[in-house]
mmCIF file with all atom_site columns, C-alpha atoms in Angstrom:
data_model
loop_
_atom_site.group_PDB
_atom_site.id
_atom_site.type_symbol
_atom_site.label_atom_id
_atom_site.label_alt_id
_atom_site.label_comp_id
_atom_site.label_asym_id
_atom_site.label_entity_id
_atom_site.label_seq_id
_atom_site.pdbx_PDB_ins_code
_atom_site.Cartn_x
_atom_site.Cartn_y
_atom_site.Cartn_z
_atom_site.occupancy
_atom_site.B_iso_or_equiv
_atom_site.pdbx_formal_charge
_atom_site.auth_seq_id
_atom_site.auth_comp_id
_atom_site.auth_asym_id
_atom_site.auth_atom_id
_atom_site.pdbx_PDB_model_num
ATOM 1   C CA . MET K 1 1   ? 94.970  72.982  105.477 1.00 47.00 ? 1   MET K CA 1
ATOM 2   C CA . TYR K 1 2   ? 92.479  74.733  103.190 1.00 43.00 ? 2   TYR K CA 1
ATOM 3   C CA . ARG K 1 3   ? 93.807  78.104  104.324 1.00 50.00 ? 3   ARG K CA 1
ATOM 4   C CA . ASP K 1 4   ? 97.395  77.062  103.571 1.00 57.00 ? 4   ASP K CA 1
ATOM 5   C CA . ASP K 1 5   ? 96.398  75.815  100.119 1.00 57.00 ? 5   ASP K CA 1
ATOM 6   C CA . TYR K 1 6   ? 94.601  79.099  99.438  1.00 54.00 ? 6   TYR K CA 1
ATOM 7   C CA . ILE K 1 7   ? 97.660  81.137  100.432 1.00 60.00 ? 7   ILE K CA 1
ATOM 8   C CA . LEU K 1 8   ? 99.938  79.026  98.252  1.00 66.00 ? 8   LEU K CA 1
ATOM 9   C CA . ARG K 1 9   ? 97.604  79.393  95.274  1.00 70.00 ? 9   ARG K CA 1
ATOM 10  C CA . MET K 1 10  ? 97.409  83.140  95.842  1.00 65.00 ? 10  MET K CA 1
ATOM 11  C CA . ILE K 1 11  ? 101.202 83.483  96.008  1.00 74.00 ? 11  ILE K CA 1
ATOM 12  C CA . ALA K 1 12  ? 101.563 81.400  92.842  1.00 77.00 ? 12  ALA K CA 1
ATOM 13  C CA . GLN K 1 13  ? 99.008  83.604  91.084  1.00 77.00 ? 13  GLN K CA 1
ATOM 14  C CA . PHE K 1 14  ? 100.804 86.772  92.145  1.00 78.00 ? 14  PHE K CA 1
ATOM 15  C CA . GLY K 1 15  ? 104.114 85.347  91.006  1.00 80.00 ? 15  GLY K CA 1
ATOM 16  C CA . ALA K 1 16  ? 102.687 84.488  87.578  1.00 85.00 ? 16  ALA K CA 1
ATOM 17  C CA . ILE K 1 17  ? 101.357 88.038  87.133  1.00 88.00 ? 17  ILE K CA 1
ATOM 18  C CA . ILE K 1 18  ? 104.695 89.586  88.083  1.00 89.00 ? 18  ILE K CA 1
ATOM 19  C CA . ARG K 1 19  ? 106.562 87.251  85.697  1.00 90.00 ? 19  ARG K CA 1
ATOM 20  C CA . HIS K 1 20  ? 104.145 88.215  82.907  1.00 88.00 ? 20  HIS K CA 1
ATOM 21  C CA . ILE K 1 21  ? 104.724 91.923  83.535  1.00 90.00 ? 21  ILE K CA 1
ATOM 22  C CA . LEU K 1 22  ? 108.492 91.499  83.698  1.00 87.00 ? 22  LEU K CA 1
ATOM 23  C CA . GLY K 1 23  ? 108.364 89.497  80.468  1.00 88.00 ? 23  GLY K CA 1
ATOM 24  C CA . LEU K 1 24  ? 106.576 92.380  78.739  1.00 89.00 ? 24  LEU K CA 1
ATOM 25  C CA . TYR K 1 25  ? 109.175 94.764  80.153  1.00 87.00 ? 25  TYR K CA 1
ATOM 26  C CA . ARG K 1 26  ? 112.106 92.661  78.932  1.00 88.00 ? 26  ARG K CA 1
ATOM 27  C CA . ASP K 1 27  ? 110.509 92.397  75.477  1.00 88.00 ? 27  ASP K CA 1
ATOM 28  C CA . GLY K 1 28  ? 110.319 96.176  75.226  1.00 88.00 ? 28  GLY K CA 1
ATOM 29  C CA . LYS K 1 29  ? 106.524 96.239  75.438  1.00 90.00 ? 29  LYS K CA 1
ATOM 30  C CA . SER K 1 30  ? 106.369 99.027  77.998  1.00 90.00 ? 30  SER K CA 1
ATOM 31  C CA . PRO K 1 31  ? 102.850 100.264 77.144  1.00 91.00 ? 31  PRO K CA 1
ATOM 32  C CA . LEU K 1 32  ? 101.447 96.765  77.594  1.00 94.00 ? 32  LEU K CA 1
ATOM 33  C CA . ALA K 1 33  ? 103.365 96.325  80.832  1.00 93.00 ? 33  ALA K CA 1
ATOM 34  C CA . ARG K 1 34  ? 101.955 99.583  82.195  1.00 93.00 ? 34  ARG K CA 1
ATOM 35  C CA . ILE K 1 35  ? 98.421  98.515  81.258  1.00 94.00 ? 35  ILE K CA 1
ATOM 36  C CA . ALA K 1 36  ? 98.965  95.151  82.955  1.00 94.00 ? 36  ALA K CA 1
ATOM 37  C CA . ILE K 1 37  ? 100.199 96.891  86.129  1.00 94.00 ? 37  ILE K CA 1
ATOM 38  C CA . ASP K 1 38  ? 97.229  99.249  86.187  1.00 95.00 ? 38  ASP K CA 1
ATOM 39  C CA . ASN K 1 39  ? 94.849  96.311  85.716  1.00 94.00 ? 39  ASN K CA 1
ATOM 40  C CA . ALA K 1 40  ? 96.580  94.442  88.531  1.00 94.00 ? 40  ALA K CA 1
ATOM 41  C CA . TYR K 1 41  ? 96.100  97.395  90.889  1.00 93.00 ? 41  TYR K CA 1
ATOM 42  C CA . ARG K 1 42  ? 92.424  97.660  89.966  1.00 94.00 ? 42  ARG K CA 1
ATOM 43  C CA . ASP K 1 43  ? 91.888  93.922  90.392  1.00 91.00 ? 43  ASP K CA 1
ATOM 44  C CA . ARG K 1 44  ? 93.402  93.938  93.890  1.00 87.00 ? 44  ARG K CA 1
ATOM 45  C CA . LEU K 1 45  ? 92.522  97.385  95.237  1.00 90.00 ? 45  LEU K CA 1
ATOM 46  C CA . GLY K 1 46  ? 89.753  98.755  93.027  1.00 91.00 ? 46  GLY K CA 1
ATOM 47  C CA . VAL K 1 47  ? 91.843  101.779 92.013  1.00 93.00 ? 47  VAL K CA 1
ATOM 48  C CA . GLY K 1 48  ? 94.373  102.465 89.259  1.00 94.00 ? 48  GLY K CA 1
ATOM 49  C CA . SER K 1 49  ? 98.008  103.513 89.166  1.00 94.00 ? 49  SER K CA 1
ATOM 50  C CA . ASP K 1 50  ? 97.553  107.252 89.703  1.00 93.00 ? 50  ASP K CA 1
ATOM 51  C CA . GLN K 1 51  ? 95.323  106.713 92.725  1.00 94.00 ? 51  GLN K CA 1
ATOM 52  C CA . VAL K 1 52  ? 97.728  104.163 94.217  1.00 94.00 ? 52  VAL K CA 1
ATOM 53  C CA . ALA K 1 53  ? 100.685 106.545 93.827  1.00 92.00 ? 53  ALA K CA 1
ATOM 54  C CA . ALA K 1 54  ? 98.751  109.277 95.657  1.00 94.00 ? 54  ALA K CA 1
ATOM 55  C CA . LEU K 1 55  ? 98.352  107.110 98.774  1.00 92.00 ? 55  LEU K CA 1
ATOM 56  C CA . SER K 1 56  ? 100.700 106.946 101.732 1.00 90.00 ? 56  SER K CA 1
ATOM 57  C CA . ASP K 1 57  ? 102.055 103.552 102.710 1.00 88.00 ? 57  ASP K CA 1
ATOM 58  C CA . ARG K 1 58  ? 99.610  103.452 105.648 1.00 89.00 ? 58  ARG K CA 1
ATOM 59  C CA . GLN K 1 59  ? 96.676  104.268 103.405 1.00 92.00 ? 59  GLN K CA 1
ATOM 60  C CA . LEU K 1 60  ? 97.760  101.674 100.858 1.00 90.00 ? 60  LEU K CA 1
ATOM 61  C CA . LEU K 1 61  ? 98.109  98.945  103.476 1.00 86.00 ? 61  LEU K CA 1
ATOM 62  C CA . ALA K 1 62  ? 94.742  99.886  104.991 1.00 89.00 ? 62  ALA K CA 1
ATOM 63  C CA . LEU K 1 63  ? 93.143  99.621  101.554 1.00 88.00 ? 63  LEU K CA 1
ATOM 64  C CA . LEU K 1 64  ? 94.883  96.294  100.995 1.00 84.00 ? 64  LEU K CA 1
ATOM 65  C CA . ARG K 1 65  ? 93.608  94.891  104.281 1.00 82.00 ? 65  ARG K CA 1
ATOM 66  C CA . PHE K 1 66  ? 90.104  96.067  103.442 1.00 84.00 ? 66  PHE K CA 1
ATOM 67  C CA . HIS K 1 67  ? 90.162  94.090  100.180 1.00 77.00 ? 67  HIS K CA 1
ATOM 68  C CA . SER K 1 68  ? 92.198  91.139  101.471 1.00 73.00 ? 68  SER K CA 1
ATOM 69  C CA . GLN K 1 69  ? 90.515  87.759  101.757 1.00 65.00 ? 69  GLN K CA 1
ATOM 70  C CA . SER K 1 70  ? 93.086  86.357  104.170 1.00 67.00 ? 70  SER K CA 1
ATOM 71  C CA . ASP K 1 71  ? 95.003  87.309  107.294 1.00 71.00 ? 71  ASP K CA 1
ATOM 72  C CA . ASP K 1 72  ? 98.302  86.926  105.462 1.00 78.00 ? 72  ASP K CA 1
ATOM 73  C CA . TRP K 1 73  ? 98.086  90.429  104.028 1.00 84.00 ? 73  TRP K CA 1
ATOM 74  C CA . TRP K 1 74  ? 101.861 90.710  104.009 1.00 87.00 ? 74  TRP K CA 1
ATOM 75  C CA . SER K 1 75  ? 102.105 88.384  100.974 1.00 87.00 ? 75  SER K CA 1
ATOM 76  C CA . GLU K 1 76  ? 99.664  90.638  99.126  1.00 89.00 ? 76  GLU K CA 1
ATOM 77  C CA . GLY K 1 77  ? 101.632 93.662  100.298 1.00 91.00 ? 77  GLY K CA 1
ATOM 78  C CA . ALA K 1 78  ? 104.780 92.129  98.816  1.00 92.00 ? 78  ALA K CA 1
ATOM 79  C CA . TYR K 1 79  ? 102.869 91.695  95.556  1.00 92.00 ? 79  TYR K CA 1
ATOM 80  C CA . LEU K 1 80  ? 101.879 95.362  95.535  1.00 94.00 ? 80  LEU K CA 1
ATOM 81  C CA . ALA K 1 81  ? 105.478 96.330  96.250  1.00 95.00 ? 81  ALA K CA 1
ATOM 82  C CA . ALA K 1 82  ? 106.552 94.239  93.248  1.00 95.00 ? 82  ALA K CA 1
ATOM 83  C CA . LEU K 1 83  ? 103.995 96.009  91.042  1.00 96.00 ? 83  LEU K CA 1
ATOM 84  C CA . LEU K 1 84  ? 105.173 99.398  92.284  1.00 96.00 ? 84  LEU K CA 1
ATOM 85  C CA . THR K 1 85  ? 108.800 98.466  91.631  1.00 96.00 ? 85  THR K CA 1
ATOM 86  C CA . ALA K 1 86  ? 108.093 97.268  88.089  1.00 95.00 ? 86  ALA K CA 1
ATOM 87  C CA . GLU K 1 87  ? 106.165 100.472 87.421  1.00 96.00 ? 87  GLU K CA 1
ATOM 88  C CA . ALA K 1 88  ? 108.997 102.572 88.863  1.00 96.00 ? 88  ALA K CA 1
ATOM 89  C CA . ARG K 1 89  ? 111.458 100.962 86.450  1.00 94.00 ? 89  ARG K CA 1
ATOM 90  C CA . LEU K 1 90  ? 109.137 101.588 83.489  1.00 94.00 ? 90  LEU K CA 1
ATOM 91  C CA . LEU K 1 91  ? 108.634 105.210 84.456  1.00 94.00 ? 91  LEU K CA 1
ATOM 92  C CA . SER K 1 92  ? 112.361 105.722 84.980  1.00 94.00 ? 92  SER K CA 1
ATOM 93  C CA . ASP K 1 93  ? 113.088 104.296 81.529  1.00 92.00 ? 93  ASP K CA 1
ATOM 94  C CA . ASP K 1 94  ? 110.583 106.770 80.086  1.00 91.00 ? 94  ASP K CA 1
ATOM 95  C CA . GLY K 1 95  ? 112.265 109.696 81.838  1.00 93.00 ? 95  GLY K CA 1
ATOM 96  C CA . GLU K 1 96  ? 109.528 110.203 84.421  1.00 94.00 ? 96  GLU K CA 1
ATOM 97  C CA . GLU K 1 97  ? 111.967 110.238 87.316  1.00 95.00 ? 97  GLU K CA 1
ATOM 98  C CA . ASP K 1 98  ? 109.767 111.894 89.950  1.00 95.00 ? 98  ASP K CA 1
ATOM 99  C CA . ALA K 1 99  ? 106.870 109.532 89.272  1.00 95.00 ? 99  ALA K CA 1
ATOM 100 C CA . ALA K 1 100 ? 109.309 106.609 89.374  1.00 96.00 ? 100 ALA K CA 1
ATOM 101 C CA . ALA K 1 101 ? 110.702 107.755 92.726  1.00 96.00 ? 101 ALA K CA 1
ATOM 102 C CA . THR K 1 102 ? 107.192 108.075 94.176  1.00 96.00 ? 102 THR K CA 1
ATOM 103 C CA . ARG K 1 103 ? 106.472 104.426 93.332  1.00 96.00 ? 103 ARG K CA 1
ATOM 104 C CA . ALA K 1 104 ? 109.883 103.205 94.466  1.00 97.00 ? 104 ALA K CA 1
ATOM 105 C CA . LEU K 1 105 ? 109.571 104.949 97.843  1.00 97.00 ? 105 LEU K CA 1
ATOM 106 C CA . LEU K 1 106 ? 106.079 103.570 98.365  1.00 96.00 ? 106 LEU K CA 1
ATOM 107 C CA . ALA K 1 107 ? 107.336 100.093 97.433  1.00 97.00 ? 107 ALA K CA 1
ATOM 108 C CA . LEU K 1 108 ? 110.197 100.415 99.926  1.00 97.00 ? 108 LEU K CA 1
ATOM 109 C CA . GLN K 1 109 ? 107.885 101.484 102.726 1.00 96.00 ? 109 GLN K CA 1
ATOM 110 C CA . VAL K 1 110 ? 105.428 98.683  102.001 1.00 95.00 ? 110 VAL K CA 1
ATOM 111 C CA . VAL K 1 111 ? 108.050 95.956  101.689 1.00 96.00 ? 111 VAL K CA 1
ATOM 112 C CA . ILE K 1 112 ? 109.671 97.037  104.977 1.00 96.00 ? 112 ILE K CA 1
ATOM 113 C CA . GLU K 1 113 ? 106.316 96.919  106.761 1.00 94.00 ? 113 GLU K CA 1
ATOM 114 C CA . CYS K 1 114 ? 105.507 93.499  105.305 1.00 93.00 ? 114 CYS K CA 1
ATOM 115 C CA . ALA K 1 115 ? 108.934 92.036  106.074 1.00 95.00 ? 115 ALA K CA 1
ATOM 116 C CA . LEU K 1 116 ? 108.758 93.218  109.686 1.00 95.00 ? 116 LEU K CA 1
ATOM 117 C CA . VAL K 1 117 ? 105.439 91.478  110.365 1.00 92.00 ? 117 VAL K CA 1
ATOM 118 C CA . ALA K 1 118 ? 105.753 88.394  108.133 1.00 91.00 ? 118 ALA K CA 1
ATOM 119 C CA . PRO K 1 119 ? 106.334 85.159  110.078 1.00 89.00 ? 119 PRO K CA 1
ATOM 120 C CA . GLU K 1 120 ? 108.476 83.855  107.204 1.00 89.00 ? 120 GLU K CA 1
ATOM 121 C CA . PRO K 1 121 ? 110.548 85.270  104.330 1.00 91.00 ? 121 PRO K CA 1
ATOM 122 C CA . LEU K 1 122 ? 108.543 87.248  101.796 1.00 92.00 ? 122 LEU K CA 1
ATOM 123 C CA . PRO K 1 123 ? 107.685 85.511  98.486  1.00 90.00 ? 123 PRO K CA 1
ATOM 124 C CA . GLU K 1 124 ? 110.389 85.576  95.830  1.00 90.00 ? 124 GLU K CA 1
ATOM 125 C CA . TYR K 1 125 ? 108.525 88.156  93.783  1.00 90.00 ? 125 TYR K CA 1
ATOM 126 C CA . ALA K 1 126 ? 108.986 90.740  96.562  1.00 93.00 ? 126 ALA K CA 1
ATOM 127 C CA . PRO K 1 127 ? 111.531 93.452  95.694  1.00 95.00 ? 127 PRO K CA 1
ATOM 128 C CA . THR K 1 128 ? 114.597 93.764  97.918  1.00 95.00 ? 128 THR K CA 1
ATOM 129 C CA . TYR K 1 129 ? 115.350 96.924  99.819  1.00 95.00 ? 129 TYR K CA 1
ATOM 130 C CA . THR K 1 130 ? 118.750 96.975  98.091  1.00 95.00 ? 130 THR K CA 1
ATOM 131 C CA . ASP K 1 131 ? 117.117 97.223  94.659  1.00 94.00 ? 131 ASP K CA 1
ATOM 132 C CA . LEU K 1 132 ? 114.698 99.886  95.857  1.00 96.00 ? 132 LEU K CA 1
ATOM 133 C CA . LEU K 1 133 ? 117.431 101.983 97.429  1.00 96.00 ? 133 LEU K CA 1
ATOM 134 C CA . GLY K 1 134 ? 119.191 101.805 94.071  1.00 94.00 ? 134 GLY K CA 1
ATOM 135 C CA . LEU K 1 135 ? 116.112 103.255 92.387  1.00 94.00 ? 135 LEU K CA 1
ATOM 136 C CA . LEU K 1 136 ? 116.074 106.009 95.020  1.00 96.00 ? 136 LEU K CA 1
ATOM 137 C CA . ARG K 1 137 ? 119.789 106.804 94.945  1.00 93.00 ? 137 ARG K CA 1
ATOM 138 C CA . ASP K 1 138 ? 119.187 110.375 93.716  1.00 93.00 ? 138 ASP K CA 1
ATOM 139 C CA . TYR K 1 139 ? 116.399 111.064 96.209  1.00 95.00 ? 139 TYR K CA 1
ATOM 140 C CA . VAL K 1 140 ? 116.274 111.740 99.933  1.00 94.00 ? 140 VAL K CA 1
ATOM 141 C CA . VAL K 1 141 ? 114.522 108.878 101.684 1.00 96.00 ? 141 VAL K CA 1
ATOM 142 C CA . PRO K 1 142 ? 112.478 110.171 104.664 1.00 96.00 ? 142 PRO K CA 1
ATOM 143 C CA . ALA K 1 143 ? 114.089 109.611 108.044 1.00 97.00 ? 143 ALA K CA 1
ATOM 144 C CA . PRO K 1 144 ? 111.186 107.528 109.445 1.00 96.00 ? 144 PRO K CA 1
ATOM 145 C CA . THR K 1 145 ? 111.575 105.158 106.493 1.00 97.00 ? 145 THR K CA 1
ATOM 146 C CA . LEU K 1 146 ? 115.315 104.881 107.151 1.00 97.00 ? 146 LEU K CA 1
ATOM 147 C CA . ALA K 1 147 ? 114.600 104.166 110.826 1.00 97.00 ? 147 ALA K CA 1
ATOM 148 C CA . ALA K 1 148 ? 112.177 101.378 109.892 1.00 97.00 ? 148 ALA K CA 1
ATOM 149 C CA . LEU K 1 149 ? 114.740 100.014 107.440 1.00 98.00 ? 149 LEU K CA 1
ATOM 150 C CA . LEU K 1 150 ? 117.336 100.081 110.217 1.00 98.00 ? 150 LEU K CA 1
ATOM 151 C CA . THR K 1 151 ? 115.104 97.806  112.299 1.00 97.00 ? 151 THR K CA 1
ATOM 152 C CA . LEU K 1 152 ? 114.679 95.417  109.369 1.00 97.00 ? 152 LEU K CA 1
ATOM 153 C CA . CYS K 1 153 ? 118.352 95.336  108.409 1.00 97.00 ? 153 CYS K CA 1
ATOM 154 C CA . GLU K 1 154 ? 119.447 94.689  111.960 1.00 96.00 ? 154 GLU K CA 1
ATOM 155 C CA . ARG K 1 155 ? 116.869 91.931  112.342 1.00 95.00 ? 155 ARG K CA 1
ATOM 156 C CA . GLN K 1 156 ? 118.096 90.284  109.140 1.00 94.00 ? 156 GLN K CA 1
ATOM 157 C CA . GLY K 1 157 ? 121.750 90.529  110.155 1.00 94.00 ? 157 GLY K CA 1
ATOM 158 C CA . ASP K 1 158 ? 122.692 93.201  107.640 1.00 96.00 ? 158 ASP K CA 1
ATOM 159 C CA . LEU K 1 159 ? 124.728 94.983  110.284 1.00 96.00 ? 159 LEU K CA 1
ATOM 160 C CA . ALA K 1 160 ? 127.028 96.955  108.005 1.00 95.00 ? 160 ALA K CA 1
ATOM 161 C CA . ARG K 1 161 ? 124.073 98.576  106.267 1.00 96.00 ? 161 ARG K CA 1
ATOM 162 C CA . SER K 1 162 ? 122.440 99.096  109.662 1.00 97.00 ? 162 SER K CA 1
ATOM 163 C CA . GLU K 1 163 ? 125.477 101.086 110.776 1.00 97.00 ? 163 GLU K CA 1
ATOM 164 C CA . ASP K 1 164 ? 125.378 103.104 107.549 1.00 96.00 ? 164 ASP K CA 1
ATOM 165 C CA . LEU K 1 165 ? 121.734 103.944 108.238 1.00 97.00 ? 165 LEU K CA 1
ATOM 166 C CA . VAL K 1 166 ? 122.576 105.068 111.779 1.00 97.00 ? 166 VAL K CA 1
ATOM 167 C CA . HIS K 1 167 ? 125.250 107.377 110.371 1.00 96.00 ? 167 HIS K CA 1
ATOM 168 C CA . GLU K 1 168 ? 122.821 108.829 107.839 1.00 97.00 ? 168 GLU K CA 1
ATOM 169 C CA . LEU K 1 169 ? 120.201 109.502 110.508 1.00 97.00 ? 169 LEU K CA 1
ATOM 170 C CA . LEU K 1 170 ? 122.800 111.164 112.724 1.00 97.00 ? 170 LEU K CA 1
ATOM 171 C CA . ALA K 1 171 ? 123.996 113.317 109.831 1.00 96.00 ? 171 ALA K CA 1
ATOM 172 C CA . ARG K 1 172 ? 120.463 114.683 109.436 1.00 95.00 ? 172 ARG K CA 1
ATOM 173 C CA . GLU K 1 173 ? 119.410 115.252 113.039 1.00 95.00 ? 173 GLU K CA 1
ATOM 174 C CA . PRO K 1 174 ? 122.204 114.302 115.468 1.00 95.00 ? 174 PRO K CA 1
ATOM 175 C CA . LEU K 1 175 ? 120.430 114.988 118.751 1.00 94.00 ? 175 LEU K CA 1
ATOM 176 C CA . HIS K 1 176 ? 117.119 113.518 117.615 1.00 96.00 ? 176 HIS K CA 1
ATOM 177 C CA . TRP K 1 177 ? 118.670 110.175 116.631 1.00 97.00 ? 177 TRP K CA 1
ATOM 178 C CA . LEU K 1 178 ? 121.390 110.002 119.284 1.00 96.00 ? 178 LEU K CA 1
ATOM 179 C CA . ALA K 1 179 ? 119.464 107.666 121.607 1.00 95.00 ? 179 ALA K CA 1
ATOM 180 C CA . THR K 1 180 ? 118.670 105.374 118.669 1.00 97.00 ? 180 THR K CA 1
ATOM 181 C CA . ALA K 1 181 ? 122.364 105.314 117.754 1.00 97.00 ? 181 ALA K CA 1
ATOM 182 C CA . ARG K 1 182 ? 123.491 104.551 121.294 1.00 96.00 ? 182 ARG K CA 1
ATOM 183 C CA . ALA K 1 183 ? 121.004 101.692 121.596 1.00 97.00 ? 183 ALA K CA 1
ATOM 184 C CA . PHE K 1 184 ? 122.125 100.317 118.225 1.00 97.00 ? 184 PHE K CA 1
ATOM 185 C CA . TYR K 1 185 ? 125.810 100.270 119.193 1.00 97.00 ? 185 TYR K CA 1
ATOM 186 C CA . GLN K 1 186 ? 125.017 98.689  122.545 1.00 97.00 ? 186 GLN K CA 1
ATOM 187 C CA . ARG K 1 187 ? 123.197 95.867  120.747 1.00 97.00 ? 187 ARG K CA 1
ATOM 188 C CA . LEU K 1 188 ? 126.019 95.626  118.238 1.00 96.00 ? 188 LEU K CA 1
ATOM 189 C CA . LEU K 1 189 ? 128.658 95.314  120.955 1.00 96.00 ? 189 LEU K CA 1
ATOM 190 C CA . ALA K 1 190 ? 126.596 92.601  122.670 1.00 96.00 ? 190 ALA K CA 1
ATOM 191 C CA . ARG K 1 191 ? 127.110 90.394  119.614 1.00 96.00 ? 191 ARG K CA 1
ATOM 192 C CA . SER K 1 192 ? 129.958 87.921  119.360 1.00 95.00 ? 192 SER K CA 1
ATOM 193 C CA . ASP K 1 193 ? 133.135 88.626  117.402 1.00 95.00 ? 193 ASP K CA 1
ATOM 194 C CA . ALA K 1 194 ? 132.100 85.901  114.964 1.00 95.00 ? 194 ALA K CA 1
ATOM 195 C CA . GLU K 1 195 ? 128.772 87.636  114.276 1.00 94.00 ? 195 GLU K CA 1
ATOM 196 C CA . LEU K 1 196 ? 130.492 90.965  113.714 1.00 95.00 ? 196 LEU K CA 1
ATOM 197 C CA . THR K 1 197 ? 133.094 89.452  111.416 1.00 95.00 ? 197 THR K CA 1
ATOM 198 C CA . ALA K 1 198 ? 130.426 87.647  109.387 1.00 94.00 ? 198 ALA K CA 1
ATOM 199 C CA . ALA K 1 199 ? 128.692 91.007  108.897 1.00 93.00 ? 199 ALA K CA 1
ATOM 200 C CA . GLY K 1 200 ? 131.909 92.673  107.707 1.00 93.00 ? 200 GLY K CA 1
ATOM 201 C CA . LEU K 1 201 ? 132.498 94.562  110.957 1.00 94.00 ? 201 LEU K CA 1
ATOM 202 C CA . SER K 1 202 ? 135.022 94.355  113.768 1.00 94.00 ? 202 SER K CA 1
ATOM 203 C CA . ARG K 1 203 ? 134.680 94.976  117.478 1.00 95.00 ? 203 ARG K CA 1
ATOM 204 C CA . ALA K 1 204 ? 137.252 97.767  117.241 1.00 96.00 ? 204 ALA K CA 1
ATOM 205 C CA . GLU K 1 205 ? 135.118 99.526  114.598 1.00 94.00 ? 205 GLU K CA 1
ATOM 206 C CA . ALA K 1 206 ? 131.994 99.126  116.694 1.00 95.00 ? 206 ALA K CA 1
ATOM 207 C CA . LEU K 1 207 ? 133.739 100.508 119.786 1.00 96.00 ? 207 LEU K CA 1
ATOM 208 C CA . ALA K 1 208 ? 135.053 103.445 117.780 1.00 95.00 ? 208 ALA K CA 1
ATOM 209 C CA . GLY K 1 209 ? 131.586 104.165 116.408 1.00 95.00 ? 209 GLY K CA 1
ATOM 210 C CA . TYR K 1 210 ? 130.102 104.061 119.884 1.00 95.00 ? 210 TYR K CA 1
ATOM 211 C CA . ALA K 1 211 ? 132.781 106.365 121.291 1.00 95.00 ? 211 ALA K CA 1
ATOM 212 C CA . GLU K 1 212 ? 132.189 108.802 118.434 1.00 94.00 ? 212 GLU K CA 1
ATOM 213 C CA . LEU K 1 213 ? 128.674 109.415 119.760 1.00 94.00 ? 213 LEU K CA 1
ATOM 214 C CA . ASP K 1 214 ? 130.143 111.246 122.759 1.00 90.00 ? 214 ASP K CA 1
ATOM 215 C CA . ARG K 1 215 ? 131.215 114.002 120.375 1.00 89.00 ? 215 ARG K CA 1
ATOM 216 C CA . ILE K 1 216 ? 127.549 114.708 119.702 1.00 87.00 ? 216 ILE K CA 1
ATOM 217 C CA . ALA K 1 217 ? 126.606 114.743 123.383 1.00 77.00 ? 217 ALA K CA 1
ATOM 218 C CA . PRO K 1 218 ? 128.248 113.105 126.395 1.00 69.00 ? 218 PRO K CA 1
ATOM 219 C CA . PRO K 1 219 ? 126.331 110.282 128.069 1.00 64.00 ? 219 PRO K CA 1
ATOM 220 C CA . ALA K 1 220 ? 123.873 111.386 130.748 1.00 62.00 ? 220 ALA K CA 1
ATOM 221 C CA . HIS K 1 221 ? 125.620 109.188 133.325 1.00 59.00 ? 221 HIS K CA 1
ATOM 222 C CA . PRO K 1 222 ? 129.319 108.903 132.397 1.00 54.00 ? 222 PRO K CA 1
ATOM 223 C CA . PRO K 1 223 ? 131.097 105.841 133.794 1.00 48.00 ? 223 PRO K CA 1
ATOM 224 C CA . MET K 1 224 ? 132.893 106.353 137.133 1.00 46.00 ? 224 MET K CA 1
ATOM 225 C CA . ALA K 1 225 ? 136.667 106.688 136.919 1.00 42.00 ? 225 ALA K CA 1
#
């Protein structure tokens, strides 16, 4: 019970900080918002914005776990992703597009990792992958990140986006991602028509997508005539 109360208090505290930063942003107080974000990084991780942006997602999560006082590190990871997203928007507004993209990509990688391991939905302050992909629309998201996002989208029932991600991976390295694509379409075709329709797909589309893979390479064991 004490642990649950601690987690709830921590989530409430994180939410209040994010709301404060977003309030500064909406009021046009960008310098104050950037200071608040930097202070939030230092309070949680012991390092400032520039050092955070220089880390990989694995390094950032390792640093987070080192400083974390609970096993529910994913809620703290969602908080860091929210800070990174707010900072990315501020930097983008100031014309610092590359710095903004660095933060947005790191936020996307962190929020995917947290969402995949969290036993429940992430706190409401967590950025969505849709928003983060919007911030990264002019940048090439690394293929491993897209593959991790594919896993998350499929798990959450976002099947149309999952199929889009499969197509993007195939467009980059067809043979490398062919097995992933085949496995995806096999899982997709195992779903009911109702599930496919709810996701904005049809069985005919899924069958066509699966058949299209044979143009990249025929199956190793083609079905007997």
